[in-house]
Each structure stands twice: as C-alpha cells, then as structure tokens.
C-alpha cells in the first residue's frame, strides 16, 4: 500500500515533520511506501510545516508581545510568504507568572509582514492563533504605518482602545495594496460580544472579568471607527482581533487554515497517488471535528474516495464521533502506554510502534 501521511504537530512534543517521519518509518518497516506532507491549521507550527514543502526560513528580530525583542521566523518560497502570529506575538513568549492582557502588542507581527514585503513577497499567508494579545491588531497595523490616536492626538496603547478617537490608515505601507493577503484561520468568532476575542480568548491570556469588559469595549470602539461590518465576519476575533485588522485594512480573505496550508505543498499530487491517508495531532477531541488538521485532511481524502486514519497522543472521541467525522479509525499512543508522561517522553518510539500496528491491519485485510 502507498500511504499519504499528513499530520499536525504533537504540541510540545514533536513537530509535524517528526510525526510524519516516525509514522513513515513504521509503515515502511512492513513493506509499505509513504509520502510525508506535514500539515498545520494556521496556528503555531505553520511555518515549520511549510518548510518541508520547499519554503526557506527567514529569521528577524522583532518586537515581542511584551515589548522586548524576540527572534521570529517566517517562511518564503518565491514571492509567497507564510507568517504565523505566534512567532512574534505568541502567548508562549510571555512569562506565565506575569500576564499582560492589557499591554500585550501585535507590533511584531506587523514587523514580520514588513520584512516579508522587503524580501519581495506579493502573497502573504497570515496564520493566526496562539497570541498573547487582544489589541484588535492595532500593533500590527501601527508597524505597517497606520496611526491610532486619542483626543489629544497621542498614540493609543493596546488596552486603552476605548480612548480611540481617530484612525489614520493613509500611512499604511503602499505595498500592501498590491499584495494578496490570506487569513489562514479555523476560528470563526466575531470581534466583539459574548463570542468575541476578549470574552472567549481573553481569560487564557490572563484577563479577568473587568479586563474582558474593557477590552471588549475598546474593540467595539475600534470597529466603529474602522469597519463595523468587518467586525461581524467569521474570523474577525481570531488572534485577539488581528483577524479583524487583516480583513478590514489589509484586504485579507479568510480561508480555513488547513486548506490554505495544504495548498502550499504537494498534498493534492500525493493524494492522487495514495491508497490510504494518515493524519494526526497530539490530542483528538471535539475540537478535532471543527476545522482542525485531521478533519480537513479527512475531508479531502473522502472527496478522493480514500479512507483516513488518525494517529494521536490521546483520544477523547467516542466511536460515534469517529464515525460521524468519517475517520476509518483512531489510534492513540495511550493505547500502548497509558501513562501520559511516558507517552510524551517516548512519543517517537511509540509512533513507530503505532504505525506498525496500522500496517498490520492492512496485511490482515
């Protein structure tokens, strides 16, 4: 059999490329062949995934969410750049003991976009997710030349958007107008309200109830001055409002993250050659069924008439959910090693064994 292996990363344990390599090794040890196409959904790990598809890594010093310099990477192939917000504005860059829900900025993401423009990019795939910010993307836009001013003509700080009186977008880098921006996101939240950026994602960034109220009020103020209709679009609330900023002022078109990423690599060509598809992620749960990598890969495989097996660290899916998702089956590392800590410590070796178990299923059939 010829397998197409297109997994996401196992967060905090193995990259998507490492997961694919271990699965291929196990399958090939039983005489099968495999093609590896690491995948991502637009969140953290997207740059790493596309590097396996001929992109080149570029690193730059940019402003982190805390205002201090960080080294961030983006990927470039020809005139297409892939940028993930987590690289420059990610929650993992923060000291968990010192959350900054009202101060964190997306400025570094704008600097990454500017670096990509300097490198000749005319298409920018902006993967959003995993940020520490809820600034409505004003940091990103400020880095690109826009200005956000209070009644005294002073720059408004990220957590003080309720004081916003004027938005000057005329200074945006003129190259933006000639660039195609793709917002790669599986988040469909609006910018504000009970399902918005502040209410849903603010608490995980350290925002208490009062912070959430103030942040949401500020985002409403921003939307009212920029583009109220864009605030209600699916994905406007992605990455603390970076989704809104990208759609309203950068002309971005939102696409499901998994689709945007798969189209950057040889997935379509390899799917045409495959007999079976294997995907995976660290944890298979309800979120898996809503736009994540495994769901997106399985959808495309199903359209091609192929079955998809999901490999994961741990699974919380019922058999009914597995069937409804159209997965042929789910294999978890905890099927072999019940201890989650040992699973993480020995994930590569366990993936080898899990792939061999999968290979054996096809030998039995």
XYZ file of C-alpha atoms in Angstrom:
365
model
C 0.000 0.000 0.000
C 1.064 3.597 -0.572
C 0.267 5.934 2.334
C -0.025 9.707 2.371
C 0.981 10.956 5.816
C -0.229 14.480 6.608
C -0.209 15.106 10.372
C -0.200 18.201 12.549
C 2.419 18.609 15.276
C 2.073 16.873 18.641
C 2.167 20.116 20.588
C 5.113 20.402 22.937
C 6.444 17.003 21.873
C 7.108 16.532 18.145
C 6.885 18.733 15.064
C 4.568 17.715 12.224
C 7.601 16.664 10.194
C 8.898 14.481 13.034
C 5.485 12.862 13.470
C 5.324 12.108 9.749
C 8.851 10.691 9.729
C 8.141 8.278 12.586
C 4.878 7.108 11.008
C 6.580 6.557 7.671
C 9.329 4.545 9.338
C 6.820 2.215 10.983
C 4.817 1.698 7.801
C 7.877 1.172 5.624
C 9.224 -1.442 8.035
C 6.268 -3.599 6.901
C 6.993 -3.121 3.213
C 4.596 -0.250 2.522
C 5.597 3.055 0.941
C 4.798 6.520 2.256
C 4.855 10.180 1.237
C 5.105 12.782 4.013
C 3.328 16.150 3.799
C 3.466 17.848 7.234
C 0.378 19.982 7.865
C -0.896 22.783 10.108
C -4.079 24.797 10.592
C -2.575 28.285 10.526
C -1.628 28.378 14.200
C 1.736 27.732 15.776
C 3.701 25.188 13.785
C 2.541 26.512 10.407
C 5.937 27.907 9.423
C 7.647 24.662 10.438
C 5.155 22.641 8.388
C 5.636 24.560 5.130
C 9.435 24.445 5.401
C 9.076 20.795 4.418
C 7.442 21.930 1.147
C 10.313 23.918 -0.303
C 9.972 27.131 1.682
C 13.054 28.803 3.147
C 13.185 30.026 6.730
C 13.942 33.694 7.342
C 14.597 34.964 10.867
C 14.306 38.519 12.136
C 14.453 40.406 15.413
C 11.021 41.895 16.072
C 9.064 43.328 18.971
C 7.563 40.631 21.163
C 4.135 40.898 22.782
C 5.816 42.180 25.943
C 7.610 44.963 24.053
C 11.067 43.354 24.154
C 12.979 41.988 21.130
C 12.379 38.377 20.104
C 13.691 36.342 17.197
C 10.853 35.251 14.947
C 10.751 33.200 11.744
C 8.669 33.344 8.612
C 8.834 31.172 5.504
C 9.360 32.284 1.916
C 9.152 30.489 -1.421
C 9.348 32.658 -4.497
C 7.039 35.571 -3.775
C 4.833 33.729 -1.255
C 5.469 34.297 2.437
C 3.956 32.362 5.332
C 3.739 34.208 8.635
C 2.313 32.887 11.879
C 1.278 35.337 14.559
C 2.531 33.050 17.325
C 6.123 33.580 16.189
C 6.143 37.299 17.006
C 3.129 37.806 19.274
C 2.667 34.391 20.845
C 1.399 33.579 24.305
C 4.330 31.195 24.760
C 6.689 34.181 24.572
C 5.215 35.580 27.784
C 6.210 34.810 31.365
C 3.168 32.850 32.581
C 3.687 34.392 36.022
C 3.296 37.894 34.577
C 0.401 38.010 32.107
C -0.123 41.321 30.318
C -3.689 41.149 28.986
C -3.991 44.949 28.684
C -0.497 45.710 27.395
C 0.449 42.880 25.010
C 1.007 44.110 21.459
C 0.883 42.592 17.990
C 3.503 45.057 16.704
C 5.999 42.288 15.972
C 3.564 40.569 13.595
C 3.446 43.787 11.564
C 7.235 43.885 11.546
C 7.325 40.331 10.180
C 4.936 41.362 7.397
C 7.191 44.313 6.604
C 10.243 42.031 6.458
C 8.378 39.743 4.048
C 7.481 42.721 1.846
C 11.132 43.773 1.842
C 12.015 40.250 0.673
C 9.694 40.630 -2.327
C 6.560 38.842 -1.118
C 3.426 39.538 -3.130
C 1.308 36.888 -1.412
C 1.203 36.658 2.368
C -0.452 33.750 4.124
C -1.093 35.009 7.644
C -1.664 32.144 10.031
C -3.405 33.370 13.157
C -3.625 31.856 16.599
C -1.811 31.398 19.870
C -1.236 35.096 20.573
C -0.900 36.915 23.893
C -2.650 39.990 22.536
C -6.185 41.377 22.416
C -5.249 44.665 20.763
C -7.502 44.382 17.725
C -4.416 44.181 15.538
C -3.526 47.860 16.083
C 0.047 46.902 16.941
C 0.414 45.052 13.645
C -1.137 47.938 11.721
C 0.995 50.545 13.516
C 4.131 48.674 12.466
C 2.835 48.933 8.893
C 2.296 52.702 9.114
C -1.231 53.268 10.453
C -1.895 55.521 13.444
C -4.427 55.153 16.252
C -4.913 58.377 18.185
C -6.764 59.625 21.263
C -8.440 63.028 21.674
C -5.059 64.663 22.324
C -3.514 63.234 19.163
C -1.423 60.722 21.132
C -0.934 57.077 20.176
C -3.432 54.839 21.949
C -1.988 51.891 23.862
C -3.271 48.354 23.196
C -5.510 48.038 26.255
C -6.873 51.574 26.002
C -8.811 51.358 22.774
C -11.885 52.847 24.436
C -9.984 56.174 24.261
C -9.599 55.886 20.486
C -10.787 58.959 18.598
C -9.120 58.753 15.187
C -7.698 56.115 12.873
C -5.263 57.264 10.212
C -4.786 54.450 7.711
C -3.353 56.615 4.943
C 0.178 55.921 6.113
C -0.087 52.158 5.616
C 2.785 50.727 3.608
C 1.686 51.289 -0.017
C 2.948 47.842 -0.981
C 0.023 46.335 0.963
C -2.362 47.421 -1.774
C -0.588 45.216 -4.306
C -0.299 42.171 -2.062
C -2.715 39.271 -1.712
C -3.240 38.570 1.998
C -4.775 35.252 3.024
C -6.060 34.979 6.586
C -5.482 31.322 7.451
C -7.740 30.589 10.395
C -10.079 27.941 11.742
C -11.515 30.445 14.243
C -14.924 31.828 13.274
C -15.528 34.154 16.246
C -16.637 37.731 15.618
C -14.565 40.586 17.026
C -16.804 41.543 19.955
C -19.601 40.325 22.176
C -20.002 37.099 24.166
C -18.369 35.087 21.375
C -15.734 37.712 20.629
C -11.977 37.918 21.018
C -11.969 39.329 24.561
C -14.750 37.202 26.053
C -13.665 33.853 24.616
C -9.893 34.096 24.488
C -9.048 36.899 26.912
C -9.149 34.745 30.080
C -6.488 32.358 28.768
C -4.254 35.409 28.314
C -4.682 36.487 31.904
C -7.710 38.768 31.520
C -10.101 38.953 34.443
C -13.770 39.968 34.149
C -13.001 43.709 34.312
C -10.210 43.326 31.754
C -12.584 41.471 29.423
C -15.202 44.196 29.737
C -12.684 46.951 28.987
C -11.039 45.061 26.136
C -14.391 44.315 24.529
C -15.444 47.969 24.835
C -12.198 49.008 23.187
C -12.642 46.564 20.338
C -16.165 47.904 19.792
C -14.748 51.411 19.614
C -12.115 50.291 17.100
C -14.685 48.532 14.937
C -16.965 51.563 14.959
C -14.205 53.781 13.620
C -12.765 51.322 11.089
C -15.394 48.920 9.703
C -18.390 47.795 11.793
C -19.422 45.175 9.241
C -15.987 43.535 9.227
C -16.246 43.094 12.991
C -19.064 40.578 12.496
C -17.301 38.494 9.880
C -16.297 34.965 10.884
C -12.664 35.079 11.954
C -12.639 38.759 12.973
C -11.994 37.677 16.555
C -9.033 35.475 15.619
C -5.729 36.211 17.341
C -7.091 38.920 19.581
C -8.620 40.842 16.689
C -5.735 40.508 14.242
C -8.277 38.769 12.018
C -10.415 41.917 12.017
C -7.443 44.185 11.288
C -6.273 41.984 8.413
C -9.708 41.819 6.783
C -10.701 45.440 7.392
C -7.472 47.251 6.483
C -5.168 44.760 4.729
C -7.814 43.374 2.375
C -7.329 39.827 3.643
C -9.582 36.987 2.541
C -10.237 34.361 5.215
C -9.710 30.702 4.372
C -9.751 27.628 6.599
C -6.196 27.330 7.862
C -5.778 23.691 6.900
C -6.875 24.383 3.310
C -4.522 27.349 2.947
C -1.569 25.345 4.262
C -2.226 22.156 2.282
C -2.362 24.123 -0.958
C 1.169 25.383 -0.338
C 2.587 21.868 -0.546
C 2.300 18.730 -2.691
C -0.766 17.380 -0.868
C -3.027 17.306 -3.924
C -0.467 15.485 -6.079
C 0.368 12.997 -3.335
C -3.314 12.376 -2.625
C -3.750 11.267 -6.240
C -1.042 8.618 -5.720
C -2.177 7.361 -2.333
C -4.123 4.265 -1.324
C -4.657 5.344 2.297
C -4.287 8.637 4.191
C -2.905 9.021 7.709
C -3.183 12.223 9.702
C -2.868 13.078 13.363
C -2.401 15.513 16.233
C -1.455 15.417 19.882
C -4.983 15.226 21.236
C -8.080 14.114 19.365
C -11.167 15.692 20.900
C -14.250 17.723 19.965
C -12.076 20.492 18.516
C -10.649 17.951 16.072
C -14.066 17.810 14.424
C -14.215 21.553 13.699
C -11.649 22.662 11.141
C -8.523 21.188 12.664
C -5.893 19.393 10.595
C -7.284 15.873 10.938
C -10.781 16.973 9.944
C -9.539 18.959 6.935
C -7.276 16.169 5.705
C -10.048 13.587 6.081
C -12.483 15.783 4.163
C -10.134 15.986 1.200
C -9.352 12.275 1.356
C -13.050 11.439 1.417
C -13.596 13.565 -1.695
C -10.894 11.461 -3.369
C -12.548 8.222 -2.243
C -9.842 7.332 0.294
C -10.084 6.384 3.944
C -8.267 8.327 6.658
C -6.716 7.012 9.850
C -5.986 9.384 12.732
C -2.960 8.894 14.975
C -2.779 10.890 18.198
C -1.265 11.023 21.652
C -4.593 10.657 23.408
C -8.162 10.420 22.112
C -11.350 11.671 23.762
C -13.529 10.840 20.757
C -16.373 8.361 21.018
C -16.908 5.777 18.323
C -19.986 7.730 17.239
C -17.914 10.907 16.791
C -15.247 8.969 14.884
C -17.877 7.585 12.529
C -19.580 10.960 12.060
C -16.225 12.577 11.229
C -15.636 9.971 8.543
C -12.434 8.612 10.088
C -11.649 4.976 9.383
C -10.243 4.747 12.897
C -8.265 6.486 15.615
C -5.077 5.060 17.111
C -3.632 6.671 20.245
C -0.238 6.395 21.907
C -2.096 5.742 25.157
C -3.335 2.505 23.566
C 0.260 1.331 24.013
C 1.429 3.359 27.021
C -1.352 4.548 29.380
C 0.929 6.945 31.283
C 0.677 10.375 29.530
C 4.092 11.490 30.795
C 5.780 8.390 29.414
C 3.861 8.911 26.159
C 5.334 12.384 25.773
C 8.819 11.231 26.740
C 8.787 8.344 24.253
C 6.445 9.722 21.599
C 8.704 8.974 18.640
C 9.292 5.346 19.540
C 5.600 4.840 20.318
C 4.617 6.346 16.971
C 6.883 3.811 15.255
C 5.011 1.004 17.019
C 1.606 2.531 16.352
C 2.414 2.784 12.637
C 3.424 -0.855 12.643
C 0.070 -1.745 14.188
C -1.659 0.201 11.425
C 0.435 -1.544 8.786
C -0.513 -4.909 10.250
C -4.210 -4.108 9.872
C -3.773 -3.888 6.112
C -1.773 -7.089 5.995
C -4.640 -8.866 7.804
C -7.153 -7.486 5.310
